[in-house]
Amino acid sequence: EVQLVESGGALVHPGGSLRLSCAASGFIFTKYWMSWVRQAPGKGLEWVANIKRDGSETQYVDSVKGRFTISRDNAKTSLYLQMNSLRVEDTAVYYCVRTAGIELPYEFDYWGQGTLVTV
Amino acid sequence: EIVMTQSPGTLSVSPGERATLSCRASQNIVNNLAWYQQKPGQAPRLLIYGASARATGIPARFSGSGSGTDFTLTISSLQSEDFAIYYCQQYSNWPTFGQGTKVEI
């Protein structure tokens, strides 16, 4: 069974930093892109960042470029999101998401339960 | 950025009826489209990918169609557990989601 368990969400002041983690299990981690998708309270879904299977390629939504860094540790089957210079508009539930695709990221096929970040 | 527009914003349907949800892309995305279902307090769940392929474990009453810029999600006979918010998402370019369609009783 695919499991994605996020942690690290917290209340932080504007300008602060936070690191989210996601522990993955139940699938071969190195075979998948991984992504972070967020959802502000009462709002829709917004893709934040993704990372290729071997970590060689990363992509970000414009609003977080230069502030957020996605990374992964394939030995620990874990995904991370380092968030710096946080803004009020970054307040959201952050989902860790397994992403289909080999050379390119495709659909988001499994989602964690999310972790709340409040700025 | 590819903008995804869903309609209607809210769809009121009775159990057993058919529901048809629309999603339009601002440019050609071929068939690089997925649909997700989200219930209150839960994470989204993948329903459809490649515009028309059902994800693992998704009932046959859910079907997707379309290509290019216009797509449809059809729920053939609504069950009580289908009342939720549905999002379309393109992955032809940087991923973007539609604003969602709420399916209510």
Coordinates of C-alpha atoms in Angstrom, one line a residue:
Chain A
E1 CA 0.0 0.0 0.0
V2 CA 1.3 3.4 -1.0
Q3 CA 1.8 5.7 2.0
L4 CA 2.9 9.3 2.1
V5 CA 3.2 10.9 5.5
E6 CA 3.9 14.6 5.8
S7 CA 5.3 16.3 8.8
G8 CA 6.8 19.7 9.8
G9 CA 3.8 22.0 9.4
A10 CA 3.6 24.7 12.0
L11 CA 2.7 28.3 12.8
V12 CA 5.5 30.6 11.7
H13 CA 5.9 34.4 11.4
P14 CA 6.2 36.2 8.0
G15 CA 9.8 36.0 6.9
G16 CA 10.5 32.8 8.8
S17 CA 11.5 29.4 7.5
L18 CA 10.1 25.9 7.7
R19 CA 11.1 22.5 6.4
L20 CA 8.5 20.0 5.5
S21 CA 9.2 16.3 5.2
C22 CA 7.4 13.4 3.6
A23 CA 8.1 9.7 4.4
A24 CA 7.2 7.5 1.5
S25 CA 6.6 3.7 1.6
G26 CA 4.8 1.0 -0.3
F27 CA 6.4 1.6 -3.7
I28 CA 9.7 1.9 -5.3
F29 CA 10.6 5.5 -4.5
T30 CA 13.3 5.9 -7.2
K31 CA 10.8 5.1 -10.0
Y32 CA 8.7 8.2 -9.4
W33 CA 8.8 12.0 -9.7
M34 CA 7.5 13.6 -6.5
S35 CA 5.7 16.8 -6.0
W36 CA 4.3 19.2 -3.4
V37 CA 0.8 20.6 -4.0
R38 CA -0.8 23.1 -1.6
Q39 CA -4.3 24.3 -0.8
A40 CA -5.0 27.5 1.0
P41 CA -8.0 27.4 3.4
G42 CA -11.2 27.2 1.5
K43 CA -9.4 27.5 -1.9
G44 CA -8.4 25.3 -4.8
L45 CA -5.3 23.3 -5.5
E46 CA -2.0 24.8 -6.5
W47 CA 1.1 22.8 -7.6
V48 CA 4.2 24.1 -5.8
A49 CA 7.2 22.1 -7.0
N50 CA 8.3 18.7 -8.3
I51 CA 11.5 16.7 -8.5
K52 CA 12.7 14.1 -10.9
R53 CA 13.4 10.5 -9.8
D54 CA 17.1 10.9 -9.3
G55 CA 16.8 14.5 -8.1
S56 CA 18.6 15.9 -11.2
E57 CA 15.7 18.1 -12.2
T58 CA 13.4 20.4 -10.2
Q59 CA 10.6 22.7 -11.2
Y60 CA 8.7 25.4 -9.2
V61 CA 5.7 27.6 -9.5
D62 CA 6.8 31.2 -10.1
S63 CA 5.5 32.4 -6.7
V64 CA 7.9 30.3 -4.8
K65 CA 11.0 30.4 -7.0
G66 CA 14.0 31.6 -5.0
R67 CA 12.3 30.9 -1.7
F68 CA 11.4 27.2 -1.7
T69 CA 13.7 24.3 -2.4
I70 CA 12.5 20.8 -3.1
S71 CA 14.8 17.8 -2.4
R72 CA 14.7 14.1 -1.9
D73 CA 16.8 11.4 -0.2
N74 CA 16.2 8.2 -2.1
A75 CA 18.1 6.2 0.5
K76 CA 15.6 7.3 3.1
T77 CA 12.6 7.3 0.6
S78 CA 11.9 10.9 1.8
L79 CA 10.8 14.1 0.2
Y80 CA 11.5 17.6 1.6
L81 CA 10.4 21.2 1.0
Q82 CA 12.6 23.9 2.5
M83 CA 10.5 27.1 2.7
N84 CA 12.3 30.4 3.4
S85 CA 11.1 34.0 3.4
L86 CA 7.6 32.8 4.1
R87 CA 4.6 35.0 3.3
V88 CA 1.1 35.2 4.6
E89 CA -0.1 33.9 1.2
D90 CA 1.9 30.7 1.7
T91 CA -0.6 29.6 4.4
A92 CA -2.0 26.3 3.2
V93 CA -2.2 22.6 3.6
Y94 CA 0.8 21.1 1.8
Y95 CA 0.4 17.7 0.2
C96 CA 3.2 15.3 -0.7
V97 CA 2.2 13.7 -4.0
R98 CA 3.6 10.8 -6.0
T99 CA 3.8 11.8 -9.6
A100 CA 3.5 9.5 -12.6
G101 CA 5.9 9.9 -15.5
I102 CA 9.4 8.9 -16.4
E103 CA 11.2 11.7 -18.2
L104 CA 8.4 14.2 -17.6
P105 CA 6.0 14.6 -14.7
Y106 CA 2.4 13.5 -15.4
E107 CA -0.6 13.0 -13.2
F108 CA -0.6 13.1 -9.4
D109 CA -1.5 9.5 -8.6
Y110 CA -1.2 9.3 -4.8
W111 CA -1.5 12.0 -2.1
G112 CA -0.6 12.2 1.5
Q113 CA -3.0 13.6 4.1
G114 CA -1.2 17.0 4.2
T115 CA 0.4 19.2 6.8
L116 CA -0.8 22.7 7.7
V117 CA 1.5 25.6 7.4
T118 CA 0.2 28.9 8.9
V119 CA 2.2 32.1 8.3
Chain B
E1 CA 0.9 29.4 -17.9
I2 CA -2.0 27.2 -19.2
V3 CA -5.3 28.4 -17.5
M4 CA -7.9 25.7 -16.8
T5 CA -11.5 26.8 -16.5
Q6 CA -14.1 24.5 -15.1
S7 CA -17.9 24.9 -15.4
P8 CA -20.3 25.0 -13.7
G9 CA -19.0 26.2 -10.4
T10 CA -21.7 24.3 -8.6
L11 CA -23.8 21.4 -9.9
S12 CA -26.9 20.4 -8.1
V13 CA -27.9 16.8 -8.9
S14 CA -30.1 14.1 -7.4
P15 CA -28.8 10.7 -6.5
G16 CA -29.1 8.4 -9.5
E17 CA -28.9 11.2 -12.0
R18 CA -26.1 11.8 -14.5
A19 CA -23.6 14.6 -13.9
T20 CA -21.5 16.3 -16.6
L21 CA -18.6 18.5 -15.6
S22 CA -16.6 20.6 -18.1
C23 CA -13.0 21.7 -18.2
R24 CA -11.4 24.0 -20.8
A25 CA -7.7 24.7 -21.3
S26 CA -6.4 28.0 -22.6
Q27 CA -4.3 26.2 -25.2
N28 CA -4.0 22.7 -26.7
I29 CA -2.9 20.2 -24.1
V30 CA -3.6 17.1 -26.3
N31 CA -4.8 14.5 -23.7
N32 CA -2.5 15.6 -20.8
L33 CA -5.4 16.0 -18.4
A34 CA -6.4 14.5 -15.1
W35 CA -9.5 14.7 -12.9
Y36 CA -9.5 14.5 -9.1
Q37 CA -12.2 14.2 -6.5
Q38 CA -11.9 15.9 -3.1
K39 CA -14.2 15.4 -0.1
P40 CA -14.2 17.7 2.9
G41 CA -11.2 17.2 5.1
Q42 CA -9.6 14.7 2.8
A43 CA -6.8 14.8 0.3
P44 CA -7.7 14.7 -3.4
R45 CA -8.0 11.4 -5.2
L46 CA -7.0 10.7 -8.8
L47 CA -10.0 9.6 -10.9
I48 CA -9.0 10.0 -14.5
Y49 CA -5.6 10.5 -16.3
G50 CA -4.8 10.8 -19.9
A51 CA -8.2 12.5 -20.3
S52 CA -10.0 9.1 -20.4
A53 CA -8.2 6.4 -18.4
R54 CA -9.6 5.5 -15.1
A55 CA -7.2 5.3 -12.2
T56 CA -6.9 2.1 -10.1
G57 CA -10.0 1.3 -8.2
I58 CA -12.2 4.0 -9.7
P59 CA -15.7 2.8 -10.5
A60 CA -16.9 2.5 -14.1
R61 CA -19.6 5.2 -13.5
F62 CA -16.8 7.7 -13.8
S63 CA -15.7 8.5 -17.4
G64 CA -13.6 11.1 -19.0
S65 CA -13.5 12.4 -22.6
G66 CA -12.1 15.1 -24.7
S67 CA -8.8 16.2 -26.3
G68 CA -7.1 19.5 -27.2
T69 CA -8.8 22.2 -25.2
D70 CA -12.2 20.8 -24.1
F71 CA -12.7 18.0 -21.7
T72 CA -15.6 16.4 -19.8
L73 CA -16.0 14.2 -16.7
T74 CA -19.2 12.3 -16.6
I75 CA -20.6 10.5 -13.6
S76 CA -23.3 8.2 -15.0
S77 CA -25.4 7.6 -11.9
L78 CA -24.5 9.7 -8.9
Q79 CA -24.1 7.8 -5.6
S80 CA -24.1 9.4 -2.2
E81 CA -20.4 9.1 -1.9
D82 CA -19.8 11.1 -5.1
F83 CA -20.9 14.5 -3.7
A84 CA -17.6 16.3 -3.6
I85 CA -15.5 18.9 -5.4
Y86 CA -13.9 17.9 -8.7
Y87 CA -10.8 19.4 -10.1
C88 CA -9.2 19.1 -13.5
Q89 CA -5.5 19.5 -14.0
Q90 CA -3.2 19.7 -17.0
Y91 CA 0.3 18.4 -17.2
S92 CA 1.2 19.4 -20.7
N93 CA 3.2 22.2 -19.1
W94 CA 3.8 23.4 -15.6
P95 CA 0.9 21.7 -13.8
T96 CA -2.2 23.9 -13.3
F97 CA -5.6 23.1 -11.8
G98 CA -9.1 24.3 -12.6
Q99 CA -10.9 26.2 -9.8
G100 CA -13.1 23.2 -9.1
T101 CA -16.8 22.1 -9.6
K102 CA -18.8 21.4 -6.4
V103 CA -21.3 18.6 -7.0
E104 CA -24.0 18.9 -4.4
I105 CA -27.3 17.2 -3.6

